[in-house]
Amino acid sequence: MAYQHIKYPQGGEKIQAEQGKLVVPAHPVIGFVEGDGIGPDIMRACLRIWDAAVEQAYGGKRKIHWMELFMGEKAAERYDGNFFPDETREAMQDLLISIKGPLTTPVGGGFRSLNVALRQDLDLYACVRPVRYYPGVPSPLRRPERVDVVIFRENTEDVYAGIEYKSGSPEAEKVAQFLREEMKAEFFESSGIGVKPISPFASKRLVRKAIQYALDHERESVTLVHKGNIQKYTEGAFRNWGYELAREEFGECTLTEEELYSSYGGKQPEGKIVIKDRIADIMFQLMLIRPEEFDVIATTNLNGDYLSDAIAAEVGGVGIAPGANMADFVAVFEATHGTAPKYANLDKVNPGSLLFSGVMMLEYIGWQEAADLITLAYPEVVQKRIVTYDFARLMEGATEVSTSGFATALIERIKGHVEDLEARRKEREHAIERERQEREARRVAEPIAAMKASGRTPHTVGDIMSRIQTIKPGVFVNEVMHTMRANDISSVLVEPGRDGLWAIMTQRDIISRIVHANRSPARVKVEDIASKPLLTVPVDMPLHECASQMVGSNIRRVVVEQNEVPVGIVSDTDIFRIVDEFGWEPI
Ligand code: NAP
């Protein structure tokens, strides 16, 4: 392709997408946009760091061939006032991968923000923000190392769709009239009106990307964050479509949180990812007090906007938070802060946000070794208190360095002792694994307490059932009683005999069918006093429906079934305890 100002770098090859996968040559061409304001300072520093990490990791066998693309003020100078030239757009599409510094939004009528234009024109539907803690970085949390999440924010719809009408305008009056007259809606006079479209298409492609990421990076869970308790047909629908997509397209490798408890007793099966959901407002609290419960987050546009900055602030602020806007393959990695014009060309600011966006990019193209070198070397430099001004003002005894000075210190570390960096990588992996195992042990030992701590409210029988002990027919009642006492349980299920029916024996049966009937437990077989047929309910039955069945049939426990096999018991005591512990909201 012939470009006007863009120069295709010699010796590089294009990254391709083939059969659903990226094919990355050893010498890929990657686009970069310097950006405005502080953009040139941080881009210059980061290009040096990324190149050094690639060189160190692959000894010259791999190398990125950078292709400069123009957007913002630098573009306007070259393309006659055009801030986002067509050839930049085409090159980003063609190269698939590029990285950009911050851009000034041109002031004046008729301009879309350049970042909005970029997202819309390339249909970059997912805004991806990994947030994790690097030792040494100042943080307001007591245990910031527990934060390690990747947020997938839907980028194309929600209240950002731009369907909004000004108070008192003829458009707002027209929409208001329709809503009042045709839809019988009630609201105050002269309201401004905004529309929040949420579609199955956009929700599902976002959740698909989040689950695929979790699988590729061996993450534990994907949490759908929504406000579905209030906005049922938009936020609630996002949640439902998320679960539907997981079931339909990733059924083999995902399970719901409900199934984690009901079918696996809290023990996460190897190779499976847990899909769960949380209400948006509680999520802010949970990310402060229990961030380790969360891993990959998929959410709608507005929730994602708030949540990404709030979580980034937990581990060092937006100054070092990386990000990317992505389509299926095309991805534009970017610094998440703005152009900070007062610091432009002072070689002063923190390059962290752009730097880690580049780390994301290296991971995205599968160059994990180079990415690891940066993430492992970075905390070592910061822990020595060699930092830019923004961190220096939050630290005692810091050595303040310039943007380029920080890059030099980091490159020295990257080129230092690689073996001990490798040991640190292993140490971090072990720490993550240890923490996973501890969480799992808590879930298995105390499922209800773990559920409460993780911010989940039980809402199905599968969530609260006790797992059952089964007994074969033919065993004498006194032996069964020993088993019940040893395991501290008040009932057992009796496997089917010749009639093919399951039965239940409870403590009550000992009173009425042994003591009251004046029989010896050593001479009566369990199936003779057990009750059948059983009242069974499916594992995903909501609690209030289960309660209705128990009241309607005047019974105190039901058997929970999955795939027609009994897997647990729910008693009125269980329901009493859950309502006391979690409260009960009318449905
Ligand atoms: P900003 O450029 O992000 O700067 C706000 C403050 O954040 C700075 O004054 C500085 O704080 C701190 N900061 C930002 N980047 C930093 C870095 N790399 N290292 C250390 N500190 C950093 O936000 P703004 O002033 O609201 O926006 C300026 C321009 O950027 C606007 O034209 C806006 O439209 C644009 N913008 C672009 C993007 C983008 O391209 N993605 C995003 C946001 C804003 P202190 O003053 O405390 O030192």
Tab-separated table of N, CA and C and ligand atoms in Angstrom, residues 38 42 100-107 113-115 119 318-320 325 334-343 348-354 388-391 393, ligand 1:
chain	number	residue	atom	x	y	z
A	38	ILE	N	2.768	15.054	26.693
A	38	ILE	CA	3.860	14.227	27.219
A	38	ILE	C	4.099	12.981	26.372
A	42	ILE	N	7.208	9.982	26.783
A	42	ILE	CA	7.001	8.617	27.302
A	42	ILE	C	7.191	7.583	26.198
A	100	LYS	N	-0.358	3.553	21.212
A	100	LYS	CA	-0.412	5.004	21.078
A	100	LYS	C	-0.238	5.743	22.403
A	101	GLY	N	0.329	6.933	22.300
A	101	GLY	CA	0.400	7.833	23.444
A	101	GLY	C	-0.918	8.585	23.543
A	102	PRO	N	-1.052	9.478	24.559
A	102	PRO	CA	-2.307	10.218	24.726
A	102	PRO	C	-2.485	11.272	23.639
A	103	LEU	N	-3.730	11.636	23.383
A	103	LEU	CA	-4.019	12.622	22.334
A	103	LEU	C	-4.871	13.751	22.887
A	104	THR	N	-4.576	14.952	22.449
A	104	THR	CA	-5.397	16.094	22.832
A	104	THR	C	-6.709	16.006	22.065
A	105	THR	N	-7.802	16.275	22.771
A	105	THR	CA	-9.060	16.373	22.048
A	105	THR	C	-9.148	17.787	21.483
A	106	PRO	N	-9.163	17.955	20.140
A	106	PRO	CA	-9.199	19.303	19.583
A	106	PRO	C	-10.439	20.048	20.080
A	107	VAL	N	-10.243	21.300	20.488
A	107	VAL	CA	-11.368	22.071	21.011
A	107	VAL	C	-12.058	22.763	19.845
A	113	SER	N	-14.074	13.268	19.829
A	113	SER	CA	-12.800	12.989	20.498
A	113	SER	C	-12.068	11.972	19.627
A	114	LEU	N	-10.742	12.137	19.512
A	114	LEU	CA	-9.989	11.219	18.646
A	114	LEU	C	-10.075	9.794	19.150
A	115	ASN	N	-10.099	9.662	20.480
A	115	ASN	CA	-10.175	8.305	21.033
A	115	ASN	C	-11.517	7.656	20.726
A	119	ARG	N	-12.141	4.265	18.369
A	119	ARG	CA	-12.926	3.106	18.797
A	119	ARG	C	-14.049	2.822	17.815
A	318	VAL	N	-4.026	6.033	38.048
A	318	VAL	CA	-4.097	5.907	36.596
A	318	VAL	C	-2.754	6.209	35.934
A	319	GLY	N	-1.837	6.814	36.676
A	319	GLY	CA	-0.512	7.123	36.112
A	319	GLY	C	0.231	5.901	35.603
A	320	ILE	N	-0.021	4.716	36.202
A	320	ILE	CA	0.680	3.533	35.691
A	320	ILE	C	-0.282	2.458	35.168
A	325	ASN	N	-7.667	-1.010	23.496
A	325	ASN	CA	-8.985	-1.132	22.894
A	325	ASN	C	-8.859	-2.162	21.793
A	334	GLU	N	-2.760	1.526	24.634
A	334	GLU	CA	-2.611	2.975	24.851
A	334	GLU	C	-2.350	3.323	26.312
A	335	ALA	N	-1.694	4.460	26.489
A	335	ALA	CA	-1.576	5.030	27.832
A	335	ALA	C	-2.985	5.455	28.229
A	336	THR	N	-3.350	5.237	29.493
A	336	THR	CA	-4.739	5.554	29.858
A	336	THR	C	-4.885	6.981	30.378
A	337	HIS	N	-3.766	7.642	30.680
A	337	HIS	CA	-3.875	9.037	31.125
A	337	HIS	C	-3.904	9.965	29.914
A	338	GLY	N	-4.049	11.267	30.189
A	338	GLY	CA	-4.117	12.243	29.096
A	338	GLY	C	-2.742	12.813	28.751
A	339	THR	N	-2.763	13.961	28.107
A	339	THR	CA	-1.528	14.526	27.558
A	339	THR	C	-0.760	15.396	28.562
A	340	ALA	N	-1.337	15.609	29.752
A	340	ALA	CA	-0.712	16.434	30.808
A	340	ALA	C	0.131	17.566	30.212
A	341	PRO	N	-0.493	18.513	29.514
A	341	PRO	CA	0.277	19.488	28.720
A	341	PRO	C	1.309	20.287	29.508
A	342	LYS	N	1.042	20.490	30.821
A	342	LYS	CA	2.008	21.320	31.577
A	342	LYS	C	3.373	20.630	31.713
A	343	TYR	N	3.411	19.325	31.485
A	343	TYR	CA	4.686	18.601	31.589
A	343	TYR	C	5.285	18.255	30.217
A	348	LYS	N	9.757	14.426	32.240
A	348	LYS	CA	9.517	14.411	33.679
A	348	LYS	C	8.568	13.309	34.147
A	349	VAL	N	7.570	12.999	33.313
A	349	VAL	CA	6.451	12.184	33.834
A	349	VAL	C	6.767	10.696	33.859
A	350	ASN	N	5.849	9.980	34.474
A	350	ASN	CA	5.974	8.532	34.651
A	350	ASN	C	5.607	7.811	33.350
A	351	PRO	N	6.482	6.985	32.829
A	351	PRO	CA	6.133	6.277	31.590
A	351	PRO	C	5.335	4.989	31.851
A	352	GLY	N	4.971	4.712	33.132
A	352	GLY	CA	4.404	3.417	33.533
A	352	GLY	C	3.178	2.963	32.752
A	353	SER	N	2.242	3.886	32.519
A	353	SER	CA	1.004	3.474	31.858
A	353	SER	C	1.286	2.976	30.441
A	354	LEU	N	2.041	3.738	29.698
A	354	LEU	CA	2.362	3.310	28.325
A	354	LEU	C	3.259	2.062	28.357
A	388	THR	N	9.899	8.468	39.152
A	388	THR	CA	9.624	9.804	38.619
A	388	THR	C	8.906	10.646	39.686
A	389	TYR	N	8.708	11.919	39.382
A	389	TYR	CA	8.253	12.890	40.381
A	389	TYR	C	6.969	12.479	41.114
A	390	ASP	N	6.040	11.849	40.350
A	390	ASP	CA	4.717	11.557	40.909
A	390	ASP	C	4.795	10.551	42.048
A	391	PHE	N	5.654	9.547	41.915
A	391	PHE	CA	5.836	8.593	43.008
A	391	PHE	C	6.745	9.188	44.082
A	393	ARG	N	6.915	12.070	45.246
A	393	ARG	CA	6.234	12.916	46.236
A	393	ARG	C	5.424	12.104	47.239
B	1	NAP	P1	-4.171	14.174	32.199
B	1	NAP	O1	-3.469	14.600	30.974
B	1	NAP	O2	-4.248	12.714	32.440
B	1	NAP	O3	-3.417	14.859	33.419
B	1	NAP	C1	-3.964	15.017	34.703
B	1	NAP	C2	-2.887	14.861	35.759
B	1	NAP	O4	-2.584	13.498	35.905
B	1	NAP	C3	-1.546	15.516	35.436
B	1	NAP	O5	-1.548	16.877	35.675
B	1	NAP	C4	-0.652	14.741	36.372
B	1	NAP	O6	-0.895	15.059	37.743
B	1	NAP	C5	-1.212	13.330	36.231
B	1	NAP	N1	-0.569	12.563	35.165
B	1	NAP	C6	-1.059	12.265	33.926
B	1	NAP	N2	-0.189	11.506	33.263
B	1	NAP	C7	0.867	11.309	34.072
B	1	NAP	C8	2.088	10.607	33.959
B	1	NAP	N3	2.413	9.930	32.854
B	1	NAP	N4	2.947	10.636	34.994
B	1	NAP	C9	2.641	11.288	36.111
B	1	NAP	N5	1.516	11.969	36.292
B	1	NAP	C10	0.631	11.981	35.288
B	1	NAP	O7	-5.647	14.721	32.239
B	1	NAP	P2	-6.249	16.124	31.755
B	1	NAP	O8	-5.345	17.222	32.192
B	1	NAP	O9	-7.650	16.119	32.204
B	1	NAP	O10	-6.265	16.053	30.177
B	1	NAP	C11	-5.333	16.689	29.317
B	1	NAP	C12	-5.631	16.348	27.867
B	1	NAP	O11	-5.512	14.942	27.662
B	1	NAP	C13	-7.037	16.731	27.385
B	1	NAP	O12	-6.938	17.254	26.077
B	1	NAP	C14	-7.780	15.407	27.328
B	1	NAP	O13	-8.794	15.424	26.368
B	1	NAP	C15	-6.666	14.475	26.944
B	1	NAP	N6	-6.888	13.065	27.348
B	1	NAP	C16	-6.499	12.127	26.472
B	1	NAP	C17	-6.606	10.788	26.796
B	1	NAP	C18	-6.139	9.757	25.808
B	1	NAP	O14	-5.624	10.103	24.785
B	1	NAP	N7	-6.304	8.480	26.100
B	1	NAP	C19	-7.132	10.407	28.039
B	1	NAP	C20	-7.508	11.418	28.943
B	1	NAP	C21	-7.379	12.751	28.580
B	1	NAP	P3	-0.147	16.180	38.606
B	1	NAP	O15	-0.565	17.505	38.049
B	1	NAP	O16	-0.692	15.946	39.978
B	1	NAP	O17	1.316	15.966	38.528
